[in-house]
Structures are given as structure tokens and as C-alpha cells.
Amino acid sequence: MDVILSRAGLSAAQQRNVCFGAVKDEVKQTEAKLADALASLKKLREVVRVARDVHNAQPSLVGLSTSARTAVAQMTQVSKTISPLLEEIRSSLNTFATPRSFDYSTEEEDEEDDELARWRDRTEQRSAFQRLRSLYDRFAALRHARETSRFRSKKDNVRCTRRS
């Protein structure tokens, strides 16, 4: 976050790169922490299962100390906040990635927008051409299969009439 806040004096493209880099780094750090947390929870689950099996306890946490039950309840409460938080982050990233129109823009941003529009047009044209080519190939394959089956059926009819 300090990286984003210290971006004064940078061009729009440089600011964008700094922001994207900061988000990417933070996502990596969060993923690592989340992986550690999940591993820890899985280990806790295994310890509870083994303890229950060893002591032939009920599946509930009746025999668990009050502090352990409280800690598990707190973890459960925290887990309920994770999903909405992730949804909010996902939504923010989607709006962050979507180009917005402002009342002002620099010449460099205008050039970048034009370049992006040209790239999108080329991509859409390539995609449309690929879809058209795929449809043509399927049509040709179907036509070939139909002609082949007609040829076979004509051959079979000719064979049948010759035998008769």
C-alpha cells in the first residue's frame, strides 16, 4: 500500500503499473497466508478427530475446554466474514480493471485508450474469423460425411441390384 501512496510524479502508465504490481504482490502474500491458515485448520481438524477417537467422545465438542470452544466459535465467526470480503475484493478488482471515462485525460492516456481499442478490434476480428473458420470446417466435415454416406448407400444399392 505504501507503494501506491508514494506514486506522485509518475505518468499514468507508470502509476497503473505500480498499482497492478502492488495488487499482485498483496494477492500473493494473502494466498500464502491463506494456504498456511487452511493447512493449520486441516491439522486442527485431524487433531480433534484423533482426540475424539482416542477418548471415544461424542462428535460434539462437549468435553472441550471453554477457551478452546470459544476459539473455535471465533474462528467460525471470522470465516463468515471471509466470503463477503472476497466478493467485495472481486467486485473492486473488476471495476479497477474496467476502463472508466473521466472528464479529463492526458494525451498519453488517450493514445493508450486508442491502442487498446485497436487491439480489441483486432482480437474480435480474429475471434470472429476463427469462429467462422470453425463453422466452415464443421460444415465441410458434415457435407463430406453426408456425401460419403450417400456414396456408400448408392454403392450398396448398386451391389444389391447386381445380385438380384
mmCIF file of N, CA and C in Angstrom, residues 8 17 22 41 78 99 105 123 130 137 144-145 159:
data_model
loop_
_atom_site.group_PDB
_atom_site.id
_atom_site.type_symbol
_atom_site.label_atom_id
_atom_site.label_comp_id
_atom_site.label_asym_id
_atom_site.label_seq_id
_atom_site.Cartn_x
_atom_site.Cartn_y
_atom_site.Cartn_z
ATOM 1 N N ALA A 8 3.513 9.664 -6.512
ATOM 2 C CA ALA A 8 3.447 11.032 -7.019
ATOM 3 C C ALA A 8 4.557 11.273 -8.036
ATOM 4 N N ASN A 17 1.009 0.627 -13.631
ATOM 5 C CA ASN A 17 1.918 -0.499 -13.401
ATOM 6 C C ASN A 17 2.237 -0.671 -11.918
ATOM 7 N N ALA A 22 1.399 -3.680 -7.031
ATOM 8 C CA ALA A 22 1.077 -3.718 -5.599
ATOM 9 C C ALA A 22 -0.058 -4.694 -5.323
ATOM 10 N N LEU A 41 -5.875 -25.264 9.825
ATOM 11 C CA LEU A 41 -7.231 -25.739 10.130
ATOM 12 C C LEU A 41 -7.376 -27.230 9.854
ATOM 13 N N VAL A 78 -15.227 -15.527 12.149
ATOM 14 C CA VAL A 78 -14.304 -14.898 11.195
ATOM 15 C C VAL A 78 -14.518 -15.479 9.801
ATOM 16 N N PRO A 99 -12.125 -0.013 -17.831
ATOM 17 C CA PRO A 99 -11.797 1.383 -18.105
ATOM 18 C C PRO A 99 -12.998 2.279 -17.831
ATOM 19 N N SER A 105 -8.383 13.625 -19.336
ATOM 20 C CA SER A 105 -7.431 12.561 -19.632
ATOM 21 C C SER A 105 -6.193 13.192 -20.245
ATOM 22 N N THR A 123 -8.546 -8.294 -31.979
ATOM 23 C CA THR A 123 -8.849 -9.535 -31.263
ATOM 24 C C THR A 123 -10.241 -10.031 -31.622
ATOM 25 N N GLN A 130 -11.925 -16.932 -36.544
ATOM 26 C CA GLN A 130 -11.721 -18.294 -36.052
ATOM 27 C C GLN A 130 -13.050 -19.029 -35.902
ATOM 28 N N ASP A 137 -15.316 -25.412 -41.249
ATOM 29 C CA ASP A 137 -14.723 -26.751 -41.143
ATOM 30 C C ASP A 137 -15.765 -27.782 -40.735
ATOM 31 N N HIS A 144 -18.996 -33.676 -46.211
ATOM 32 C CA HIS A 144 -18.197 -34.828 -46.618
ATOM 33 C C HIS A 144 -18.811 -36.124 -46.080
ATOM 34 N N ALA A 145 -19.226 -36.090 -44.818
ATOM 35 C CA ALA A 145 -19.830 -37.285 -44.221
ATOM 36 C C ALA A 145 -21.127 -37.643 -44.940
ATOM 37 N N ARG A 159 -24.834 -52.727 -55.606
ATOM 38 C CA ARG A 159 -24.473 -54.108 -55.291
ATOM 39 C C ARG A 159 -25.722 -54.973 -55.156
#
